Coordinates of C-alpha atoms and ligand atoms in Angstrom, one line a residue:
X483 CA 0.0 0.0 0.0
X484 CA 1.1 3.2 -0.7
X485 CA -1.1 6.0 0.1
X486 CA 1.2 9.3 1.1
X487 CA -1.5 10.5 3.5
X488 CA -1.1 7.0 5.7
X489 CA 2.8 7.3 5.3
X490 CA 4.8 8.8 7.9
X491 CA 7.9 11.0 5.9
X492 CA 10.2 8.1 6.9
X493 CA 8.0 5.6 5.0
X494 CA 7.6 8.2 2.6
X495 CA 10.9 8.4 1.5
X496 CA 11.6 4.8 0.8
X497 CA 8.5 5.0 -1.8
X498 CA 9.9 8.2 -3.1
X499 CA 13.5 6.4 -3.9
X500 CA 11.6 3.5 -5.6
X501 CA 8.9 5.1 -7.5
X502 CA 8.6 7.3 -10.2
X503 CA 5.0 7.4 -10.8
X504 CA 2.1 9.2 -8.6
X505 CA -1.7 9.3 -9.4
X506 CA -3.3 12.4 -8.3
X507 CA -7.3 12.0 -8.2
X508 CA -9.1 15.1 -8.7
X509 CA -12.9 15.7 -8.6
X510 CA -15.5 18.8 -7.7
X511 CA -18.1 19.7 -4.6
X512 CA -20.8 20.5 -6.9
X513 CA -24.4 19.5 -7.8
X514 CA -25.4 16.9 -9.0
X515 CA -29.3 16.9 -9.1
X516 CA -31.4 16.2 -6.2
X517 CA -30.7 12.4 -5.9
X518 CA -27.0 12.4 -5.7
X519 CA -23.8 14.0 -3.3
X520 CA -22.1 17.4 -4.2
X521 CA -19.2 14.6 -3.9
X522 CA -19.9 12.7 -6.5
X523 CA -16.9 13.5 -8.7
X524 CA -13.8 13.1 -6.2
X525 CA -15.4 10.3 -5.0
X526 CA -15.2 8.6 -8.6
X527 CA -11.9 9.7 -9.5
X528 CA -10.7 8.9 -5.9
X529 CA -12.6 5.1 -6.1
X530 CA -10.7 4.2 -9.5
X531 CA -7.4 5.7 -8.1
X532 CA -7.7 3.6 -4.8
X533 CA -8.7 0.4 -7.4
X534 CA -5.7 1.3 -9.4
X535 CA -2.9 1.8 -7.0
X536 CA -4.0 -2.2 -5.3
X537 CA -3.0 -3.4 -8.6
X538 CA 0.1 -1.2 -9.7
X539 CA 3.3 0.2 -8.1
X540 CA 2.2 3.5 -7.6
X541 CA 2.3 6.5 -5.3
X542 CA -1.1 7.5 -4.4
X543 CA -1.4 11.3 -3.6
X544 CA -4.3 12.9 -1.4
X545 CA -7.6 13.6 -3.3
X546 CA -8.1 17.2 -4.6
X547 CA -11.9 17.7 -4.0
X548 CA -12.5 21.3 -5.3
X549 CA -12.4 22.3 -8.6
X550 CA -13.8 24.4 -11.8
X551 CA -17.5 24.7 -10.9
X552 CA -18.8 28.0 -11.1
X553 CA -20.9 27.0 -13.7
X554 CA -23.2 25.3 -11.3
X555 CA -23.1 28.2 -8.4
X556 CA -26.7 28.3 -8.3
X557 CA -27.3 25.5 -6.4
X558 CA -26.5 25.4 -2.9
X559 CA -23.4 23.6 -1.4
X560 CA -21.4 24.3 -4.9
X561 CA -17.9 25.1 -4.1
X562 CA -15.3 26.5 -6.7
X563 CA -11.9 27.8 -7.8
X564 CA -11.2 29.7 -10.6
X565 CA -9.6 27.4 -13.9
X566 CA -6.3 29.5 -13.2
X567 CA -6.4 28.9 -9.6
X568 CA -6.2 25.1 -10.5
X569 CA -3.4 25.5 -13.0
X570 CA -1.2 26.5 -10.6
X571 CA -2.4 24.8 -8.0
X572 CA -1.2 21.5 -10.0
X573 CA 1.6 22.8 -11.2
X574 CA 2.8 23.5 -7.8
X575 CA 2.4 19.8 -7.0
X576 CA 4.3 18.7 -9.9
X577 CA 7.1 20.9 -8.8
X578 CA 6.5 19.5 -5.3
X579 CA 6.6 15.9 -6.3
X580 CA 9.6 16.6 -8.5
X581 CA 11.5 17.9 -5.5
X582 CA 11.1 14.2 -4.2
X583 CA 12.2 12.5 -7.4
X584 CA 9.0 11.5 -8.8
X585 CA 8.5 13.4 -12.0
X586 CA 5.6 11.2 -13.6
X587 CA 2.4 12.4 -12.9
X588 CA -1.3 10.7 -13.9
X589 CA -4.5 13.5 -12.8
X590 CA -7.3 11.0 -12.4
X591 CA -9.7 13.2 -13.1
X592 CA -13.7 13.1 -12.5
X593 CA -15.2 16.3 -13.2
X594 CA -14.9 17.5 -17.2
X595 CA -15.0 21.5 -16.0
X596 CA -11.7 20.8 -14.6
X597 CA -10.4 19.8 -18.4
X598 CA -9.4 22.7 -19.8
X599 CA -7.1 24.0 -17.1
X600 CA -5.4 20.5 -16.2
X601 CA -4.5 20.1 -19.8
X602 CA -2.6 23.6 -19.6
X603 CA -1.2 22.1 -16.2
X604 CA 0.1 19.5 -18.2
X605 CA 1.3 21.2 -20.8
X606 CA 3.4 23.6 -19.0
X607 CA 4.7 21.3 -16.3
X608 CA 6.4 19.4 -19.3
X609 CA 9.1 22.3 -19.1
X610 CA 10.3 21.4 -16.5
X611 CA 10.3 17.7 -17.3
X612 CA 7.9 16.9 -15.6
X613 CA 5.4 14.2 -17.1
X614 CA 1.6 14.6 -16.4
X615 CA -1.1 13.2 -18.0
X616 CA -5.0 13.5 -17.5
X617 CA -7.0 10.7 -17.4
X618 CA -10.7 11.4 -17.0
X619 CA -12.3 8.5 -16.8
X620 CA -15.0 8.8 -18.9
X621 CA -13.0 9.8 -22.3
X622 CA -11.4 6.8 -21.2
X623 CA -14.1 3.9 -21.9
X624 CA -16.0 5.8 -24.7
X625 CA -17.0 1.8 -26.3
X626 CA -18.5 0.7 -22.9
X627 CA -20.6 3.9 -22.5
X628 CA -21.9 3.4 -25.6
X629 CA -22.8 -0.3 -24.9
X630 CA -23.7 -0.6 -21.6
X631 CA -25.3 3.6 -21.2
X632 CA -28.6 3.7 -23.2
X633 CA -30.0 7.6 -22.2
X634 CA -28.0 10.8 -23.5
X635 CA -27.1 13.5 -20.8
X636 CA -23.6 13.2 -18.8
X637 CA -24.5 15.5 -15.4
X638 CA -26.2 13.1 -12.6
X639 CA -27.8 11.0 -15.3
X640 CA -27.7 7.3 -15.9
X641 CA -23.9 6.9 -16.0
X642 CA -23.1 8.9 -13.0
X643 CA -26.0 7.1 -11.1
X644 CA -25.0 4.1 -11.9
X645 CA -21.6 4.3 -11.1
X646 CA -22.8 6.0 -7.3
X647 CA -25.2 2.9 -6.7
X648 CA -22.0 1.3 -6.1
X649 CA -19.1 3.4 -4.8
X650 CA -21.8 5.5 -2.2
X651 CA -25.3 3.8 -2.1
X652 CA -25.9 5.3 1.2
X653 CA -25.6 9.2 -0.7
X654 CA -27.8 8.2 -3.9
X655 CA -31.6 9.3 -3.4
X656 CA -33.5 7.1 -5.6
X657 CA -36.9 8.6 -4.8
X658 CA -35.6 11.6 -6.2
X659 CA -34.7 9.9 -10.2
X660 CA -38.1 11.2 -11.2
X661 CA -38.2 14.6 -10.5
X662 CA -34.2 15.0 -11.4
X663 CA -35.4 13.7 -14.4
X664 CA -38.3 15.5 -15.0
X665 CA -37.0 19.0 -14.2
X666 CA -33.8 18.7 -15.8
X667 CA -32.6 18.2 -19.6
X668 CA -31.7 15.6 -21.9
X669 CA -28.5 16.7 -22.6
X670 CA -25.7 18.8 -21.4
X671 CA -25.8 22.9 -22.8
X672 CA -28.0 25.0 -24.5
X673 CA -27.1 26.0 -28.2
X674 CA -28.9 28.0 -31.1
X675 CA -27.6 27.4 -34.3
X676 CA -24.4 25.9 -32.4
X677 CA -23.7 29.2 -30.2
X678 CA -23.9 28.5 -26.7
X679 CA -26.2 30.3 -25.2
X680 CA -26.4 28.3 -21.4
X681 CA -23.6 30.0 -19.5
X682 CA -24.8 28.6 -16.8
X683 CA -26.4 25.0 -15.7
X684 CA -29.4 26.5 -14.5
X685 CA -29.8 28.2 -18.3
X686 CA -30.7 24.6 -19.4
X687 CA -31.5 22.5 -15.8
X688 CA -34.1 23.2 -13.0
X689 CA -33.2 20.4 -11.5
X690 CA -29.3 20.0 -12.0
X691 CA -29.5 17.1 -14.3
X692 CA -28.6 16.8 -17.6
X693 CA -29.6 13.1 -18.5
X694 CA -31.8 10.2 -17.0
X695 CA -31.3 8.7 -13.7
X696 CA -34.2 6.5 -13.8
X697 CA -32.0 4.2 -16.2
X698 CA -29.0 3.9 -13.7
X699 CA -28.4 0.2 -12.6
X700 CA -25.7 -1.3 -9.9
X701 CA -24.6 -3.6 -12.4
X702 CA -23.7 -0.5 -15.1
X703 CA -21.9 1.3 -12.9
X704 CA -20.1 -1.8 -12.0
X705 CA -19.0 -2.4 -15.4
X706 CA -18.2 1.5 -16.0
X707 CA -16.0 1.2 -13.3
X708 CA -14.1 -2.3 -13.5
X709 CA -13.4 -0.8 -17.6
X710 CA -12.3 2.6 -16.3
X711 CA -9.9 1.0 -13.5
X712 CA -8.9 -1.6 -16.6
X713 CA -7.7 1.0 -18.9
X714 CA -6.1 3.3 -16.5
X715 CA -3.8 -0.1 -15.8
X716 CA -3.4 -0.5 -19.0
X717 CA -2.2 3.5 -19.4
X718 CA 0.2 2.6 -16.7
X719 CA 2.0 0.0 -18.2
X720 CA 2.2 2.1 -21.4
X721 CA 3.8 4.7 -19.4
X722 CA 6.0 2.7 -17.9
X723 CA 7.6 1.3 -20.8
X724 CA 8.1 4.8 -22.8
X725 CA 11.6 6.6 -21.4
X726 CA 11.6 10.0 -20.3
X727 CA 13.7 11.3 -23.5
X728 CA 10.6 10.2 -25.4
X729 CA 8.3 12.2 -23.2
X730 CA 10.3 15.4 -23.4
X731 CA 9.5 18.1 -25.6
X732 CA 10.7 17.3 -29.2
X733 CA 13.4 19.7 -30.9
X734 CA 12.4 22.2 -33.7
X735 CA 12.5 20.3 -37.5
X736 CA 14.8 21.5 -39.1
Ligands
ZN1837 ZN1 -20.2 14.6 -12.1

């Protein structure tokens, strides 16, 4: 087991000296319709991290569980920082981690409003060769969504239900799927003629959701997660057989 936050610094620098890999779970406090926990997105990125590290060699860092969610201030208990404020905030661990010898970095991410500003975080942490990568889960299993998720929507709908029946049962609300459903949309955004026009989630949600609870299932969230934790082992082992010359930032053609 190697979780840092269990690890006293002693412990912690053997697993510095003979790793060179940490997975850094990052989520949101945020809505997510009436039915399920503002939590739901650490939890899920923190879940498949947790799965992950019992089956790899891997540092596991301390969950991040605030992140990009302005966007969904109108419902109460939403928490936020600012897409900048994140940026840094991870490049400041990469610097952090790299100051202990670990300069590979996976963000097991679970909340898409975080996307834009982790992949800058990448991006710029890779001059200082330093290697991050994003992995949000869902972008991850795109062919089991399809085949196992049969509503539209991706906000507190059938896959995110689904995949809370089984890593928090005690925070899902299932006499709630109805009205979530029936006050909220079929799909994520508002757009005329393709211009957004729903700056915010309540532009397009009464309720917070954006898709169909009443289709989540234990067993689809089961095999959601089992694929997610699959492919993130699989991205491991890819990682770990790709040097760090490869990673670095290629020279200008000539
Ligand atoms: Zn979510």
């Amino acid at each position: 087991m190697a979780l840092l936050s269990k690890l006293t610094w002693f412990d912690a620098r053997k697993q510095f000296n003979s790793k060179n890999l940490a997975l850094l779970p990052i989520g949101s406090t945020e809505q997510h319709g009436p039915h399920l926990p503002l939590g739901t997105d650490w939890l899920t990125a923190e879940w498949i991290a947790k799965k992950t590290e019992e089956k790899t060699d891997i540092l596991l860092l301390p969950t991040i569980s605030i992140g990009v969610s302005e966007h969904h201030r109108h419902f109460w208990g939403t928490l936020w920082v600012s897409p900048s404020t994140l940026k840094n905030y991870i490049i400041d661990v990469g610097k952090a981690l790299k100051s202990h010898g670990i300069s590979r970095l996976i963000i097991v991410n679970g909340h898409g409003g975080n996307n834009p500003a982790l992949d800058e975080a990448c991006r710029e942490l890779r001059l200082y060769d330093i290697f991050a990568f994003t992995y949000s889960w869902w972008l991850a299993i795109p062919d089991v969504l399809q085949k196992t998720i049969v509503t539209t929507g991706s906000h507190a709908g059938e896959s995110e239900t689904s995949v809370m029946l089984n890593i928090c049962p005690e925070g899902v609300v299932a006499e709630r799927f109805e009205e979530g459903f029936k006050k909220g949309a079929p799909e994520w955004g508002l757009k005329i003629q393709g211009v957004t026009v729903g700056y915010d989630t309540i532009d397009f949600t009464q309720s917070g959701v954006a898709g169909n609870p009443t289709a989540a299932s234990r067993e689809k969230g089961e095999i959601i997660l089992n694929a997610s934790v699959e492919r993130l082992v699989e991205f491991i082992s890819w990682l770990k057989s790709v040097s760090d010359e490869s990673l670095k930032i290629k020279e200008h053609l000539p």
